[in-house]
mmCIF file of C-alpha atoms and ligand atoms in Angstrom:
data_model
loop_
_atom_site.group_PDB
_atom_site.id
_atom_site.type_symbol
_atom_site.label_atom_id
_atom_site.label_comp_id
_atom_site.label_asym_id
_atom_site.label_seq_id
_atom_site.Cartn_x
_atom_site.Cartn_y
_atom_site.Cartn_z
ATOM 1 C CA UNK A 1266 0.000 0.000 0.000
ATOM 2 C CA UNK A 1267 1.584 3.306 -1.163
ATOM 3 C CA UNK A 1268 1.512 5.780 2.256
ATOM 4 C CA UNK A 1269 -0.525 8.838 1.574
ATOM 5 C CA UNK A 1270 0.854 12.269 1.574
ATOM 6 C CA UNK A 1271 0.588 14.266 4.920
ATOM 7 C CA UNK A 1272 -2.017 16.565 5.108
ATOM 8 C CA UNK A 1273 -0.584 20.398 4.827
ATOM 9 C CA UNK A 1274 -2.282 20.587 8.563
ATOM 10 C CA UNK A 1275 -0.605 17.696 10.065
ATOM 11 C CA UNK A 1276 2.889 19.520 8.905
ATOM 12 C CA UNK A 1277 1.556 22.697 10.442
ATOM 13 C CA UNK A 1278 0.691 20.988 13.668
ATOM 14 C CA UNK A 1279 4.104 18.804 13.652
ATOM 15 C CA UNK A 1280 5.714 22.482 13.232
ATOM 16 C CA UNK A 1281 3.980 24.611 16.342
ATOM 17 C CA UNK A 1282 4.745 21.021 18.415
ATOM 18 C CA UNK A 1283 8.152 21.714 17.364
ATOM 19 C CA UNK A 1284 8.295 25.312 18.131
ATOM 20 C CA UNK A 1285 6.811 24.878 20.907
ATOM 21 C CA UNK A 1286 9.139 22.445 22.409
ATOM 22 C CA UNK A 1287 12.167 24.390 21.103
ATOM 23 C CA UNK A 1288 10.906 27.449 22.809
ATOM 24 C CA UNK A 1289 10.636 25.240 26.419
ATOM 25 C CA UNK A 1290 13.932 24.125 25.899
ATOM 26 C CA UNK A 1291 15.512 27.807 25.770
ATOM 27 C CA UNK A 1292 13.392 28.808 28.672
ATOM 28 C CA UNK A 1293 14.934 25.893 30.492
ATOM 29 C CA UNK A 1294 18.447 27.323 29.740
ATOM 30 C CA UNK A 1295 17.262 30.793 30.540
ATOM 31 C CA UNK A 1296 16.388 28.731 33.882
ATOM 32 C CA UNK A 1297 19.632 27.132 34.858
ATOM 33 C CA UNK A 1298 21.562 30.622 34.107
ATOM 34 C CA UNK A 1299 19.164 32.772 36.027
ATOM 35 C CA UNK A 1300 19.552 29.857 38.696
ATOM 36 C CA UNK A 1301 23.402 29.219 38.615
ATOM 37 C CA UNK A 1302 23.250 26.218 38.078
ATOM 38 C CA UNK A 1303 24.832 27.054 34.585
ATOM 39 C CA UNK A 1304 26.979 30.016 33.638
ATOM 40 C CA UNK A 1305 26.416 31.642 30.844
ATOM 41 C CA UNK A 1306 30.143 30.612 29.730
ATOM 42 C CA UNK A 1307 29.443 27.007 29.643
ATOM 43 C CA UNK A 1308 25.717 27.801 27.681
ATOM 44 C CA UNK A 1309 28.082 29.615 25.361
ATOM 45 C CA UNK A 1310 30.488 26.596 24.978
ATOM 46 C CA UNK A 1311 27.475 24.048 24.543
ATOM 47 C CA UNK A 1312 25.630 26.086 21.897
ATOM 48 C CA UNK A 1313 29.111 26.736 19.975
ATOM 49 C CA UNK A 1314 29.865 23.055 20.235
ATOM 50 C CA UNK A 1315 26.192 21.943 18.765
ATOM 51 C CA UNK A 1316 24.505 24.298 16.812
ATOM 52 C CA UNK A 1317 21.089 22.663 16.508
ATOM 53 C CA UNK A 1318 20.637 22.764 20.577
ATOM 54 C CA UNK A 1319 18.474 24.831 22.291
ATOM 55 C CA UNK A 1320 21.436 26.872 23.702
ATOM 56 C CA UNK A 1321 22.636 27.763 20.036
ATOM 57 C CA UNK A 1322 18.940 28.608 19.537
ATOM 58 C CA UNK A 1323 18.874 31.393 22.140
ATOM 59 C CA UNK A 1324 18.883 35.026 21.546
ATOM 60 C CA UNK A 1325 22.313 36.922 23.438
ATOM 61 C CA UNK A 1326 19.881 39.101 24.612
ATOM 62 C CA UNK A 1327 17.893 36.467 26.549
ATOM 63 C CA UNK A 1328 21.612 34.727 27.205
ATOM 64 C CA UNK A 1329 22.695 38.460 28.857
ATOM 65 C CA UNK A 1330 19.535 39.306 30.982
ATOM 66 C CA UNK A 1331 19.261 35.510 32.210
ATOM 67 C CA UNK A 1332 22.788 36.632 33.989
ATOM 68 C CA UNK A 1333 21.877 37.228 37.664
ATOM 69 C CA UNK A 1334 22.228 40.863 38.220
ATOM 70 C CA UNK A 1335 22.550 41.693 34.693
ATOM 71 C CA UNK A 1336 19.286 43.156 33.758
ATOM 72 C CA UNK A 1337 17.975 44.618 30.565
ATOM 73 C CA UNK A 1338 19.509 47.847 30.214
ATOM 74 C CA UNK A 1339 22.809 46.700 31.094
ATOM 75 C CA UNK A 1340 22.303 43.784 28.763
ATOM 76 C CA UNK A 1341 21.610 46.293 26.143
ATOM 77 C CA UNK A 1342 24.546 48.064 26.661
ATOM 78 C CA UNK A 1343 27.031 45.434 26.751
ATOM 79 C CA UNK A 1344 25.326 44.327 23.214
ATOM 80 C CA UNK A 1345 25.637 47.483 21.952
ATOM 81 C CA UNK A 1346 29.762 47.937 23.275
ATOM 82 C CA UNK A 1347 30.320 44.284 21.736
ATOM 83 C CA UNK A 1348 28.619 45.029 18.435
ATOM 84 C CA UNK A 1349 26.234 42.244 18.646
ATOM 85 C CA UNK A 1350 22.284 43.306 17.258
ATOM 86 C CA UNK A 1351 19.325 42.849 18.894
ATOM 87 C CA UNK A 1352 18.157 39.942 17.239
ATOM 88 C CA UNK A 1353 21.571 37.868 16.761
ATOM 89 C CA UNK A 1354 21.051 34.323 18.458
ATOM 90 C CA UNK A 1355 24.358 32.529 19.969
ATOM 91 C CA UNK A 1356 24.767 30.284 17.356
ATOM 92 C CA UNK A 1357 25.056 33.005 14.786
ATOM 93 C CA UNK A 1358 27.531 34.885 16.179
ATOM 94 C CA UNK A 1359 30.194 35.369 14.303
ATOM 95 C CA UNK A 1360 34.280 34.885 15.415
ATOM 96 C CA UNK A 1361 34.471 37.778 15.917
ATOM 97 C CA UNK A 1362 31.783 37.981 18.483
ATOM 98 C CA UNK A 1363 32.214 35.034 19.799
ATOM 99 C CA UNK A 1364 35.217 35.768 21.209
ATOM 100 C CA UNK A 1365 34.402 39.467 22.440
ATOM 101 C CA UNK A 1366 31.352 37.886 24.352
ATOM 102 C CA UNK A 1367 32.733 35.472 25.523
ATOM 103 C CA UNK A 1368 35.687 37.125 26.985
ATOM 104 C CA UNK A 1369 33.611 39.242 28.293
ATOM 105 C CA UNK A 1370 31.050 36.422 30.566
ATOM 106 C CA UNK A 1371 34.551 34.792 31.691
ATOM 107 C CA UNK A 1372 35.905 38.136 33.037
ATOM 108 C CA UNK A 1373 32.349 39.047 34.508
ATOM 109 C CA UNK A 1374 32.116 35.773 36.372
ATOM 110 C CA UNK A 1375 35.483 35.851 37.391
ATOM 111 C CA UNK A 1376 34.580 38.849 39.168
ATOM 112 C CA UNK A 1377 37.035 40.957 37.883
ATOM 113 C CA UNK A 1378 35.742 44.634 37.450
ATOM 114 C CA UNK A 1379 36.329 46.669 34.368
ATOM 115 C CA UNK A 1380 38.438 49.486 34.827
ATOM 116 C CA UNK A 1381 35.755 52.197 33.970
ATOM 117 C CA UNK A 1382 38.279 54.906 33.633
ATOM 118 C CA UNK A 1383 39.866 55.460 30.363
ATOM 119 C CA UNK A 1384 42.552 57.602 29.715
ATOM 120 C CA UNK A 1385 42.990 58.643 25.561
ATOM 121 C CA UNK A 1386 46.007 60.076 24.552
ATOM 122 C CA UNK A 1387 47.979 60.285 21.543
ATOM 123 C CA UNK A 1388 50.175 62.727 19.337
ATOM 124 C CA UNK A 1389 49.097 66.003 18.260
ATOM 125 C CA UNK A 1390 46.537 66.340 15.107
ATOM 126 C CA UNK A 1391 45.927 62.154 15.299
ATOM 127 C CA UNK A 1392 42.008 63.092 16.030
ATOM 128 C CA UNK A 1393 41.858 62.884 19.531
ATOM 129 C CA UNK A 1394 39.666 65.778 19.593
ATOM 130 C CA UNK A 1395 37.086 63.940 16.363
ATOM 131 C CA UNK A 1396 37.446 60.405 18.229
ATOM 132 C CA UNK A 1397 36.232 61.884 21.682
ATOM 133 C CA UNK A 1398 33.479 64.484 19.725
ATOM 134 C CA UNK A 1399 32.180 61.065 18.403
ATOM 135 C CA UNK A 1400 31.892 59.234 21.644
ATOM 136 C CA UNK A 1401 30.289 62.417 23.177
ATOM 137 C CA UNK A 1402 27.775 62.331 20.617
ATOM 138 C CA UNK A 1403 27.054 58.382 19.918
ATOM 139 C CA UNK A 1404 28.006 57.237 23.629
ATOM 140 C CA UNK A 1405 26.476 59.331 25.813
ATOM 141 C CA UNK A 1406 26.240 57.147 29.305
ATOM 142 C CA UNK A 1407 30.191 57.807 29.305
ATOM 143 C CA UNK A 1408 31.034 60.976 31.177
ATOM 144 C CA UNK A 1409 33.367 63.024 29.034
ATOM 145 C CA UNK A 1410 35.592 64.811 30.996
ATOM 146 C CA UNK A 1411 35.414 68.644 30.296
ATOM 147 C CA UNK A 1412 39.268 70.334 30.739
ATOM 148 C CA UNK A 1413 39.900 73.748 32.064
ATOM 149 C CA UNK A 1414 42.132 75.613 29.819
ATOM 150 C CA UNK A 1415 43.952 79.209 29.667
ATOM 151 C CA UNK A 1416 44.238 79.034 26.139
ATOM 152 C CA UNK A 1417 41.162 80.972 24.650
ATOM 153 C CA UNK A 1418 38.361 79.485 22.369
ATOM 154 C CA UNK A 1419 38.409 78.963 19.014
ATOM 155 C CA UNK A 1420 35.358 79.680 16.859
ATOM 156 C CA UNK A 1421 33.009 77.424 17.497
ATOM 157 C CA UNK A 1422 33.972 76.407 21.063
ATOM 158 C CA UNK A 1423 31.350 76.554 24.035
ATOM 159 C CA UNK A 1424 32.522 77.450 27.542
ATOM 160 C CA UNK A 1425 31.442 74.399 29.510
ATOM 161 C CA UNK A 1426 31.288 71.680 26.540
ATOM 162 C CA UNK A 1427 34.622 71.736 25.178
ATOM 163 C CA UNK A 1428 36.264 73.365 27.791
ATOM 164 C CA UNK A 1429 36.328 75.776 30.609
ATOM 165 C CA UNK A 1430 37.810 78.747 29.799
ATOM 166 C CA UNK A 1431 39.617 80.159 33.068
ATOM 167 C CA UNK A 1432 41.740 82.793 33.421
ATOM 168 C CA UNK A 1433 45.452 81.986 35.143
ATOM 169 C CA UNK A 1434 44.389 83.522 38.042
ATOM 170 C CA UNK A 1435 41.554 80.700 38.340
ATOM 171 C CA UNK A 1436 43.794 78.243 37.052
ATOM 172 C CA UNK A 1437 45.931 78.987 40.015
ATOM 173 C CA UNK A 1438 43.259 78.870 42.234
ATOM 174 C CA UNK A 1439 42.226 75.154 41.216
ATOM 175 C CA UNK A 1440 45.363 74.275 41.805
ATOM 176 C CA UNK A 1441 46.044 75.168 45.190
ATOM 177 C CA UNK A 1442 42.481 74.034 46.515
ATOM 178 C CA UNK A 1443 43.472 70.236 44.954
ATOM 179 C CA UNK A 1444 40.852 70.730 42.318
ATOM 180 C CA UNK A 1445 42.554 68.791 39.351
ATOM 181 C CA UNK A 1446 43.560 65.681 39.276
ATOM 182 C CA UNK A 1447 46.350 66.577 36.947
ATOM 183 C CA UNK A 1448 47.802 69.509 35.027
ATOM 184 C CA UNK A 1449 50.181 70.356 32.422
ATOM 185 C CA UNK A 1450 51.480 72.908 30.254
ATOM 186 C CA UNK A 1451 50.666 71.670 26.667
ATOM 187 C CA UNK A 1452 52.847 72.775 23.544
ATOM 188 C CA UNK A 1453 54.896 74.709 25.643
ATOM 189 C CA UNK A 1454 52.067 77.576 25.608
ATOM 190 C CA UNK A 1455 49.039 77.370 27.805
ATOM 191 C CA UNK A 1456 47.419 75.209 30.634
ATOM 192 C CA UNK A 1457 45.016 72.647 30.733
ATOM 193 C CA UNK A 1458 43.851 70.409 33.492
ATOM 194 C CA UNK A 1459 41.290 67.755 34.706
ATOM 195 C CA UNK A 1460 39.039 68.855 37.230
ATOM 196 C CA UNK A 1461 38.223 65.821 39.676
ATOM 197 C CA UNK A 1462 35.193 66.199 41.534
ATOM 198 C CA UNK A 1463 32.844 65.247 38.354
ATOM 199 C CA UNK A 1464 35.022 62.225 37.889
ATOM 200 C CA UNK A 1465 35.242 61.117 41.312
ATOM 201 C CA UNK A 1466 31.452 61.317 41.325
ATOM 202 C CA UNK A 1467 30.781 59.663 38.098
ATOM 203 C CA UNK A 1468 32.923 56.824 39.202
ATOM 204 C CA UNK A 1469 31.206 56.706 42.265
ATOM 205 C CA UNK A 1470 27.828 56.378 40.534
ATOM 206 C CA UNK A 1471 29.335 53.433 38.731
ATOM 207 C CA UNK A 1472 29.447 55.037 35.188
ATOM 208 C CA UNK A 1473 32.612 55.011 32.752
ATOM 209 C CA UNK A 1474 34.345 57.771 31.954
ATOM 210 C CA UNK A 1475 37.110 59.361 29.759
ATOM 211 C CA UNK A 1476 39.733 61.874 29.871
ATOM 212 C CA UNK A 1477 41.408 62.853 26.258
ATOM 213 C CA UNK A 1478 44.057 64.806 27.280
ATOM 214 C CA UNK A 1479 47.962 65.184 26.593
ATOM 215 C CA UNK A 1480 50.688 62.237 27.474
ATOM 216 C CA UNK A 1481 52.387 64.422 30.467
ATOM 217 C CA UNK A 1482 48.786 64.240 31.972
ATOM 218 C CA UNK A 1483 48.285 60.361 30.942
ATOM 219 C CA UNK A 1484 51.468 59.449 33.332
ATOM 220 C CA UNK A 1485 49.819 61.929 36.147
ATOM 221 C CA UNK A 1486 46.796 60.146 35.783
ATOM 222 C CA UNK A 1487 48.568 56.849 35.523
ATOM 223 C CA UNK A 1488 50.161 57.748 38.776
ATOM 224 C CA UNK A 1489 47.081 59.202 40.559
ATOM 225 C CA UNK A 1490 44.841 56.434 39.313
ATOM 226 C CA UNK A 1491 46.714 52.922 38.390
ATOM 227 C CA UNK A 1492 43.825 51.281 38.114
ATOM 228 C CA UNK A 1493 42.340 53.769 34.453
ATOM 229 C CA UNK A 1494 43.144 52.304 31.084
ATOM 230 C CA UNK A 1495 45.897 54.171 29.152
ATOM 231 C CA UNK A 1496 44.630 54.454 25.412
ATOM 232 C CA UNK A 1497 47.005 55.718 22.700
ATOM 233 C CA UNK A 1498 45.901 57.212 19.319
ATOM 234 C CA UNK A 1499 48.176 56.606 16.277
ATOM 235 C CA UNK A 1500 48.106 57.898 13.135
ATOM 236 C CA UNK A 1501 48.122 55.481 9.791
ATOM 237 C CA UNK A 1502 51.360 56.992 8.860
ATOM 238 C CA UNK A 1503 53.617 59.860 10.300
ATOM 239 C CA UNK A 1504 52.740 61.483 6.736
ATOM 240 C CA UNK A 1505 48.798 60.956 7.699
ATOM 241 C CA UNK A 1506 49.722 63.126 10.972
ATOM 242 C CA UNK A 1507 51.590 66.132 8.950
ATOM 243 C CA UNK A 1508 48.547 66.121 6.280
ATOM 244 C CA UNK A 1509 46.572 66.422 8.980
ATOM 245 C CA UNK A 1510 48.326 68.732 11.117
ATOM 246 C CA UNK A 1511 48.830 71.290 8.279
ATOM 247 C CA UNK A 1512 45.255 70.733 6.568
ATOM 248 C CA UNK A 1513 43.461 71.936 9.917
ATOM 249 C CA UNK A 1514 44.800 75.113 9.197
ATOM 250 C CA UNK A 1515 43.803 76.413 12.986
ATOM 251 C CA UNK A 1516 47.643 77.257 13.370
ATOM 252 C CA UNK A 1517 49.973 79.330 12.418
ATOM 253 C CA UNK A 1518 53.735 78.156 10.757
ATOM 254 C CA UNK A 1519 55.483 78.462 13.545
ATOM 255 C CA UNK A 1520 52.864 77.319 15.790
ATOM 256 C CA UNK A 1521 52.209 73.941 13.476
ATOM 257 C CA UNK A 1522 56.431 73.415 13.611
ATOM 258 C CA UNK A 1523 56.513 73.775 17.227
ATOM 259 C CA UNK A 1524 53.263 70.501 17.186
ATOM 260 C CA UNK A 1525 55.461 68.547 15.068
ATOM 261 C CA UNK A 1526 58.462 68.387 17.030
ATOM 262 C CA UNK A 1527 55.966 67.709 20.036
ATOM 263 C CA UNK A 1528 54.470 64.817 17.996
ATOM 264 C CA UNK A 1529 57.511 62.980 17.417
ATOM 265 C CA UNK A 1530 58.580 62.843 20.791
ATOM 266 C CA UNK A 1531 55.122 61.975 22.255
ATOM 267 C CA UNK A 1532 54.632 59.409 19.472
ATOM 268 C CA UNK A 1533 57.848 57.344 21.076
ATOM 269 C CA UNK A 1534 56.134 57.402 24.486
ATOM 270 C CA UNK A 1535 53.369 54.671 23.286
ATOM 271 C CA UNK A 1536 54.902 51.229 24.650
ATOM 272 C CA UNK A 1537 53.861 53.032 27.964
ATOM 273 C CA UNK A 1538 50.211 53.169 26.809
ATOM 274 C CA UNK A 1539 48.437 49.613 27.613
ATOM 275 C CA UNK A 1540 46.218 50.283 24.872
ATOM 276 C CA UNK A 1541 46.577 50.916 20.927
ATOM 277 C CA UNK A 1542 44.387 51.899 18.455
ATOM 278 C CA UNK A 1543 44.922 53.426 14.808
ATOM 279 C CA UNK A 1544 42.846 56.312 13.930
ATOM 280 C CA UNK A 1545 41.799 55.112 10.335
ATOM 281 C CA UNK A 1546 38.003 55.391 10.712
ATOM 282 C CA UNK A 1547 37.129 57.817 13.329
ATOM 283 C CA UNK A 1548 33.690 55.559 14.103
ATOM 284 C CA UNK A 1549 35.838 52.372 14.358
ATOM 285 C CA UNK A 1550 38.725 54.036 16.548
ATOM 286 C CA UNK A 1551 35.705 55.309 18.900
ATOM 287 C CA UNK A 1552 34.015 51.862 19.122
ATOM 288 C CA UNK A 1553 37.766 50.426 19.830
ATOM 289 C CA UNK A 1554 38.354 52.731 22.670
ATOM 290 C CA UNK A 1555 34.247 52.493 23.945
ATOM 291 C CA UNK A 1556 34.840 48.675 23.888
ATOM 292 C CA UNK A 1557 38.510 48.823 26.344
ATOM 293 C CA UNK A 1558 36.044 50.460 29.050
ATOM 294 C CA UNK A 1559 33.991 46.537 28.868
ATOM 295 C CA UNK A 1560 37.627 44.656 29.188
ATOM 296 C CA UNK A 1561 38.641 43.418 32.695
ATOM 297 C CA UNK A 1562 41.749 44.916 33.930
ATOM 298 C CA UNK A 1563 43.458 41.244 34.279
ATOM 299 C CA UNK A 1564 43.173 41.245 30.824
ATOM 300 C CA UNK A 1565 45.369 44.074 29.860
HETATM 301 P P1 5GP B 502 43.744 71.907 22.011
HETATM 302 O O1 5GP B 502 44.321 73.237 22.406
HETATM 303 O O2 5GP B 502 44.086 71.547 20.600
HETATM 304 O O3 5GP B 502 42.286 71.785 22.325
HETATM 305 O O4 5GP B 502 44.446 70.814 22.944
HETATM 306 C C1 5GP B 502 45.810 70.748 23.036
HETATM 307 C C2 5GP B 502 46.211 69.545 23.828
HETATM 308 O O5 5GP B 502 45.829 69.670 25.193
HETATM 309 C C3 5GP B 502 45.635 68.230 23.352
HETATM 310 O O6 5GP B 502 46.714 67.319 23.180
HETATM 311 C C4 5GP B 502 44.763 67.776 24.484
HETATM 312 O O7 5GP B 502 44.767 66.375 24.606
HETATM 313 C C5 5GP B 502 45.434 68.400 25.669
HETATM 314 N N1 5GP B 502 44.539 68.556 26.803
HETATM 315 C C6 5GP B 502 43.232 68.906 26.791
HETATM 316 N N2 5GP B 502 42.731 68.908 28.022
HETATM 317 C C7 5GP B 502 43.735 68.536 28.857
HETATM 318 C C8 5GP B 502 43.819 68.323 30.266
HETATM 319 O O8 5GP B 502 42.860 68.472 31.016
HETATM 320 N N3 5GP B 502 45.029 67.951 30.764
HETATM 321 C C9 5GP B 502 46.102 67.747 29.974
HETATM 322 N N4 5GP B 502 47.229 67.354 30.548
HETATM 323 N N5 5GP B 502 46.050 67.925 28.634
HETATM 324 C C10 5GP B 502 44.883 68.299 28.081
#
């Protein structure tokens, strides 16, 4: 007796039994994270191991808010910093990602805290000041630290956003009452400094911040504050740095000469930095230094 074709219906049924049953299984790993009796690590490791199981089938935004103590909006965050959309499931993650989140889940159940202060430096005219514009503007639950300055504004600048613009006799005064965490004189000309309180309290409030300011006041901050992440900025090419130097046009001759000879010394300082990353693409530089502020210090 030939078998007779299924009925469309008895396909559809088969299917909803199916989803169904797929849909209990990632609930029971959802389960067994939110309960500890799994960590997310080994749910990773199972689902990258067997990609038709239930654990490849979850979403990495289920995976992340399953985490005890890791709810929504943090979940959504840490996709965001890793680069991982909304809708990606574990299983299609690529290499890439895999390895981002899962470095990430080890670190966070090893305890180990992120170091949530970032420190980005680099050589004159690399893009310091583009990079950190673009992380003020696409990142905004990371506190930008606004310098005081003696220099005075160029057009364009706002008192307050990109810097404070003090007088010396102010400058002087933040010094003596132990306002800044550090100072220097930049390019030989004018002032510039990091006041502390905002920082101290942003840290405090658990939030991640960043300081772009020049190498003397990296090692200042390196010495006031071992545990922030140095970060330096590098050019393409040295040529890439004099294009861009000269193209800005914002300085005079003598002025751009005198940045030069600055660059090339503070470009040999970067083995001190723990971090590097090339300024090619100001988004992708942004989104390198973003994602340093999600990696454990053990790890650097
Ligand atoms: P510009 O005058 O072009 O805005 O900045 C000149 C240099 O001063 C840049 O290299 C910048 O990183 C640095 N700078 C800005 N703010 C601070 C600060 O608070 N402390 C230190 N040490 N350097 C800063």
């Amino acid at each position: 007796m030939t078998p007779r074709p299924t009925p469309p219906e008895v396909d559809r049924v088969a299917a909803s039994r199916a989803a169904i049953a797929a849909r209990r299984a990632r609930a029971a790993v959802k389960n067994s994270i939110a309960s500890r009796e799994k960590t997310a690590t080994e749910v990773v490791d199972s689902a990258w191991g067997q990609p038709d199981s239930p654990e490849a089938g979850l979403r990495v935004r289920e995976l992340l808010t399953s985490v005890p103590t890791l709810g929504p909006t943090r979940a959504a965050r840490v996709m965001e910093q890793l680069g991982i959309a909304d809708s990606k499931r574990v299983g299609g993650l690529g290499v890439r990602q895999r390895t981002k989140l899962r470095s990430y889940l080890v670190n966070r159940e090893g305890g180990v805290e992120p170091r949530r202060l970032v420190v980005l430096a680099g050589p004159t005219a690399v893009g310091k000041g583009t990079v950190s514009a673009y992380i003020r503007e696409h990142y905004p639950d990371i506190l930008l630290s606004v310098s005081a300055t003696t220099r005075q504004p160029r057009p364009g600048e706002i008192d307050g956003v990109h810097y404070y613009f003090v007088s010396d006799g102010e400058f002087d005064r933040m010094i003596e009452s132990n306002e800044l965490l550090e100072w220097a004189v930049v390019h030989n000309s004018y002032r510039y400094g990091t006041p502390r309180p905002p920082i101290d309290l942003a840290l405090a409030e658990g939030k991640r911040v960043m300081l772009e300011i020049d190498l003397q006041g990296a090692r200042l901050v390196r010495a006031a504050m071992p545990e922030a992440a140095l970060v330096f900025l590098l050019p393409p090419t040295w040529e890439e740095l004099v294009r861009r130097l000269i193209g800005r046009g914002t300085e005079s001759p003598a002025e751009q000469t005198r940045r030069l000879e600055t660059a090339k010394v503070e470009l040999a300082a970067q083995d001190e930095f723990d971090y590097k990353v090339i300024n090619r693409d100001v988004s992708q530089a942004a989104q390198e230094v973003v994602e340093l502020t999600l990696v454990p210090a053990a790890q650097r």
